[in-house]
Every structure is written in C-alpha cells, then in structure tokens.
Amino acid sequence: MLGLVLAAALHGCAPGDAWAASAHPLSEAAAPPPGFGRVELSSGSFAAWVRRLPVQPEGALVRTWDGKLAPQRFYRVLRVSALPLKFRQDLEQCADWGFRLWLEYQASTRRPDDCWLLDYNGRRVRFQDWRKSGRGASLDSFFRWAASNANSHSLKKGLGKVAGGPDLMPGDLLVQNETGGIGHASVILDVAVDGQGRRVYLIGFGFMPAQDFHVEAAGPGQGRGDWFTLEGFQEFLTEHLPYGPPVLRRFSD
C-alpha cells in the first residue's frame, strides 16, 4: 500500500514497500490515450512493479542532487518520481536510475544477498559476493558502488537484448553508448496497445547533473497524447540526447 515515508530504502529491508506520503502510482496518474489499453503483465514481475512507480503530485519540478531546480532544457515533464535521490552528490545520473529501479524491485522480492547489479564491463555482481569483499555491508553502499563504477556502457554490454518494439515491456531500457564513456539510458515505464496492435509508451529518465527521475511527455508528432511511439521517442533522442542510436535491453534473472 502506498503511503508510508520512504526512509529505509536499500538498507537490506524491502524499499519497494515504502513510498513518500503524497505519492501515487504512475498507473493511476497517467491514463492511456483514447482507444488504447494497457498491456497485460504478470503479477509480481519487474514490469508490473515499474508500472506502479510512485510519482509526485502533478506540477512537481525536477531537482538536482543539491536541491536546485534542474535546467529544464528540452523537458516536457509529465510526472516526477517520488523516489528521492540517495546521495548528496553528483552521482545518480541516467544509467544509475536503471540500476536503482532494478535494485528496489529485487530488494522487495528476494533476500538481499541474492540482489545483483553490474560492474563496468557488464558482469553481474551479487550483493553477497560484493559484501564479502569488504567494500560495504548494505544495499545502499552496493548501489553507491554501482553508480560510481558502472554506466550505460555496462547496461548495453551486460543486459539481455530485446528483439524489437512489440516485445518491449515496462522496465526495459533504451541504451545509447558508442564509446564506453558518456551515453544515456531511458526506461520504459508503461506500454499500451490499440485494436490494431499499435503501441505507445510512457518513458522516463534521469540526466546530468544527478537529478530526480522524471516521466517525459511526448511532444507534437511523437506519439499519442503524453505517450510516445517508439519511433517518436527515437526522434526525441536524436534531437535532444544525441549519444548514438539506442539499443533495447532488459533486466532479467
């Protein structure tokens, strides 16, 4: 049940069960366009969890790690995530939000020792093994390690490939990185389909400097209402985040 203060996140408890008091699930805050319905998802899956990502009330603004308003640049903010940044430093950027959501989900559905993230080279690292290395004792410190060392290159190299648009599910990523250095990662948050099989997507991302994760609204010609078509979001990336063509990736066990 949403409504508790998010205080214990990533300390070995179940962070996915505790959200900010004013938060609402994204699935209740953003209806599909007329003629579209949400795709069915397996109960308890990562996709179903992401669909219910808690968001702040309408009108909330994106803020950076130091509490300042984020440069709006090209943003069309639909909603801002209610998950607060974990660290008071310029650390949690776009790829790190992919890791954050995956770790939050894992910590709410399994033993902490079974949670895993990626190192820079895309290799899976289990919390149990990482903890035994003496680098930290909490999931919080495990996430800090991943945010400090891995990036969009890690996601591109280490996660499973998704065949194409019709297979995309909430939690999947559009990853841009051609050099191993600076890139970008966007997260599919929801998927809806109409009677002709046409699909639209709610998509969100973080950016630089470290800032709140937000849901981006589609602009004119990019989709239906606030929901993007895949082609529309690819055009958005080409115009505003030109870090190379995106590849589709998925967290899975």
Coordinates of C-alpha atoms in Angstrom, one line a residue, residues 3-234:
G3 CA 1.6 6.0 1.7
L4 CA 4.5 5.3 4.0
V5 CA 7.5 7.6 4.1
L6 CA 10.4 6.2 2.0
A7 CA 13.1 6.1 4.7
A8 CA 14.7 2.6 4.9
A9 CA 15.4 2.3 1.2
L10 CA 18.3 0.0 0.2
H11 CA 19.4 -1.0 3.7
G12 CA 18.5 -4.6 3.4
C13 CA 14.8 -4.2 4.1
A14 CA 12.1 -4.0 1.4
P15 CA 12.4 -0.5 0.0
G16 CA 9.8 -1.1 -2.6
D17 CA 7.1 -1.2 0.1
A18 CA 7.6 2.3 1.4
W19 CA 6.9 5.4 -0.6
A20 CA 6.5 9.1 0.0
A21 CA 3.2 10.0 1.7
S22 CA 2.0 12.2 -1.2
A23 CA 2.9 9.7 -3.9
H24 CA 0.6 8.0 -6.3
P25 CA 1.3 5.1 -8.7
L26 CA 2.1 6.2 -12.2
S27 CA -0.5 3.8 -13.5
E28 CA -3.2 5.9 -11.7
A29 CA -1.6 9.3 -12.7
A30 CA -1.4 8.7 -16.5
A31 CA -4.2 7.1 -18.4
P32 CA -3.6 5.6 -21.8
P33 CA -4.7 7.6 -24.9
P34 CA -8.2 7.1 -26.1
G35 CA -8.6 3.8 -27.9
F36 CA -5.6 2.3 -26.1
G37 CA -5.4 -0.1 -23.2
R38 CA -2.5 -1.2 -21.0
V39 CA -0.9 -4.5 -22.0
E40 CA -1.3 -7.3 -19.5
L41 CA 1.6 -8.0 -17.2
S42 CA 2.5 -10.9 -14.9
S43 CA 1.6 -10.2 -11.3
G44 CA 4.8 -9.7 -9.2
S45 CA 7.0 -9.1 -12.2
F46 CA 9.5 -6.3 -12.6
A47 CA 7.3 -4.9 -15.4
A48 CA 4.3 -4.8 -13.1
W49 CA 6.4 -3.2 -10.4
V50 CA 7.7 -0.5 -12.7
R51 CA 4.2 0.3 -13.9
R52 CA 3.3 1.4 -10.4
L53 CA 6.3 3.6 -9.9
P54 CA 5.4 6.2 -7.3
V55 CA 5.2 9.7 -8.6
Q56 CA 4.9 13.1 -7.0
P57 CA 1.7 15.2 -7.5
E58 CA 1.2 16.9 -10.8
G59 CA 3.2 20.1 -11.2
A60 CA 6.3 18.9 -9.2
L61 CA 9.6 20.0 -10.7
V62 CA 12.8 18.1 -11.4
R63 CA 15.5 19.0 -8.8
T64 CA 19.2 18.2 -8.8
W65 CA 21.2 16.5 -6.1
D66 CA 21.8 19.8 -4.2
G67 CA 18.1 20.7 -4.2
K68 CA 18.2 23.2 -7.0
L69 CA 15.8 23.2 -9.9
A70 CA 17.3 21.2 -12.8
P71 CA 17.9 23.1 -16.0
Q72 CA 14.7 22.5 -18.0
R73 CA 16.5 22.3 -21.3
F74 CA 14.0 20.5 -23.5
Y75 CA 12.0 18.7 -20.8
R76 CA 8.2 18.2 -21.1
V77 CA 7.8 16.8 -17.6
L78 CA 4.7 14.7 -17.1
R79 CA 5.5 13.5 -13.6
V80 CA 8.5 13.4 -11.3
S81 CA 9.3 10.2 -9.5
A82 CA 8.7 10.1 -5.7
L83 CA 11.9 8.1 -5.2
P84 CA 14.4 10.6 -3.7
L85 CA 18.0 10.7 -4.7
K86 CA 20.0 8.6 -2.4
F87 CA 23.2 10.7 -2.2
R88 CA 24.0 14.4 -1.7
Q89 CA 26.5 14.4 -4.6
D90 CA 26.5 14.4 -8.4
L91 CA 26.3 10.7 -8.7
E92 CA 22.9 9.3 -9.7
Q93 CA 22.6 10.0 -13.3
C94 CA 20.7 8.3 -16.2
A95 CA 22.1 4.7 -16.1
D96 CA 22.0 4.7 -12.3
W97 CA 18.2 5.1 -12.3
G98 CA 18.0 1.9 -14.3
F99 CA 20.1 0.2 -11.6
R100 CA 18.1 1.9 -8.9
L101 CA 14.7 0.6 -10.1
W102 CA 16.0 -2.9 -10.6
L103 CA 17.6 -2.9 -7.1
E104 CA 14.5 -1.6 -5.5
Y105 CA 12.4 -4.3 -7.1
Q106 CA 14.9 -7.0 -6.2
A107 CA 15.1 -5.9 -2.6
S108 CA 11.3 -6.0 -2.3
T109 CA 11.0 -9.6 -3.7
R110 CA 14.0 -11.6 -2.6
R111 CA 16.8 -11.9 0.0
P112 CA 19.3 -9.0 -0.1
D113 CA 22.2 -11.4 -0.7
D114 CA 20.5 -12.5 -4.0
C115 CA 20.3 -9.0 -5.4
W116 CA 22.7 -8.2 -8.3
L117 CA 24.0 -5.3 -10.3
L118 CA 26.6 -4.9 -13.0
D119 CA 30.2 -3.8 -12.9
Y120 CA 31.6 -1.5 -15.6
N121 CA 32.2 -4.4 -18.0
G122 CA 28.7 -5.7 -17.7
R123 CA 29.4 -8.6 -15.4
R124 CA 26.8 -9.5 -12.8
V125 CA 27.9 -8.9 -9.2
R126 CA 25.8 -10.4 -6.5
F127 CA 25.4 -8.4 -3.2
Q128 CA 26.5 -11.5 -1.2
D129 CA 29.8 -11.7 -3.1
W130 CA 30.4 -7.9 -3.1
R131 CA 29.7 -7.7 0.6
K132 CA 32.2 -10.5 1.4
S133 CA 34.9 -8.4 -0.5
G134 CA 34.8 -5.9 2.4
R135 CA 33.7 -2.9 0.3
G136 CA 30.4 -2.4 2.2
A137 CA 27.7 -4.1 4.2
S138 CA 24.4 -2.5 3.0
L139 CA 22.5 -2.4 -0.2
D140 CA 22.8 1.3 0.0
S141 CA 26.6 1.0 -0.3
F142 CA 26.2 -1.6 -3.0
F143 CA 24.2 0.9 -5.1
R144 CA 26.7 3.6 -4.5
W145 CA 29.4 1.3 -5.8
A146 CA 27.4 0.6 -9.0
A147 CA 26.6 4.2 -9.5
S148 CA 30.2 5.2 -9.1
N149 CA 31.6 2.5 -11.4
A150 CA 29.0 1.3 -14.0
N151 CA 27.3 3.3 -16.7
S152 CA 25.2 3.0 -19.8
H153 CA 28.0 1.0 -21.4
S154 CA 27.6 -1.5 -18.7
L155 CA 23.9 -1.8 -19.3
K156 CA 24.4 -2.2 -23.1
K157 CA 27.0 -4.9 -22.6
G158 CA 25.6 -6.8 -19.7
L159 CA 21.8 -6.9 -20.1
G160 CA 19.7 -9.1 -22.3
K161 CA 18.7 -7.9 -25.7
V162 CA 15.1 -7.2 -26.6
A163 CA 14.1 -8.1 -30.2
G164 CA 12.0 -5.1 -31.0
G165 CA 9.2 -2.7 -30.2
P166 CA 6.4 -5.3 -29.9
D167 CA 8.4 -7.1 -27.2
L168 CA 9.2 -4.0 -25.1
M169 CA 7.8 -4.1 -21.5
P170 CA 7.9 -1.8 -18.5
G171 CA 11.4 -1.8 -17.0
D172 CA 13.1 -2.3 -20.4
L173 CA 15.8 0.2 -21.4
L174 CA 16.8 2.2 -24.5
V175 CA 20.5 2.5 -24.1
Q176 CA 22.8 4.8 -26.0
N177 CA 26.6 4.4 -25.8
E178 CA 29.0 4.1 -28.6
T179 CA 32.3 4.8 -26.8
G180 CA 32.2 3.3 -23.4
G181 CA 32.1 6.7 -21.9
I182 CA 29.2 9.2 -21.8
G183 CA 25.9 7.8 -23.0
H184 CA 22.3 7.7 -22.0
A185 CA 19.7 5.3 -20.7
S186 CA 15.9 5.8 -20.8
V187 CA 13.4 3.5 -19.0
I188 CA 10.1 2.2 -20.5
L189 CA 7.6 2.7 -17.7
D190 CA 4.3 1.5 -19.3
V191 CA 3.0 0.1 -22.5
A192 CA -0.4 0.5 -24.1
V193 CA -1.8 -1.0 -27.3
D194 CA -4.9 -0.3 -29.5
G195 CA -7.1 -2.7 -31.5
Q196 CA -4.7 -2.5 -34.5
G197 CA -1.7 -3.5 -32.4
R198 CA -0.1 -0.1 -32.4
R199 CA 1.9 0.5 -29.2
V200 CA 2.7 3.6 -27.2
Y201 CA 4.9 4.0 -24.2
L202 CA 5.5 6.1 -21.1
I203 CA 9.2 6.7 -20.9
G204 CA 11.4 8.3 -18.2
F205 CA 15.0 9.1 -17.5
G206 CA 17.4 10.9 -15.2
F207 CA 20.2 13.1 -16.5
M208 CA 23.2 15.3 -15.6
P209 CA 23.8 16.7 -13.1
A210 CA 22.4 14.0 -10.9
Q211 CA 18.7 14.7 -10.6
D212 CA 15.2 13.3 -10.0
F213 CA 14.0 10.7 -12.3
H214 CA 11.1 12.0 -14.3
V215 CA 8.5 10.8 -16.9
E216 CA 8.8 12.7 -20.1
A217 CA 5.7 13.7 -22.1
A218 CA 5.6 13.2 -25.8
G219 CA 5.7 16.3 -27.9
P220 CA 3.8 17.0 -31.1
G221 CA 4.2 14.3 -33.7
Q222 CA 6.0 12.0 -31.2
G223 CA 3.1 9.8 -30.1
R224 CA -0.5 9.9 -28.8
G225 CA -1.1 12.4 -26.0
D226 CA 1.7 12.1 -23.5
W227 CA 2.6 8.6 -24.6
F228 CA 5.5 8.1 -27.2
T229 CA 5.6 5.8 -30.1
L230 CA 8.9 4.1 -30.3
E231 CA 9.8 6.0 -33.4
G232 CA 8.7 9.2 -31.8
F233 CA 11.0 8.7 -28.8
Q234 CA 13.9 7.7 -31.1

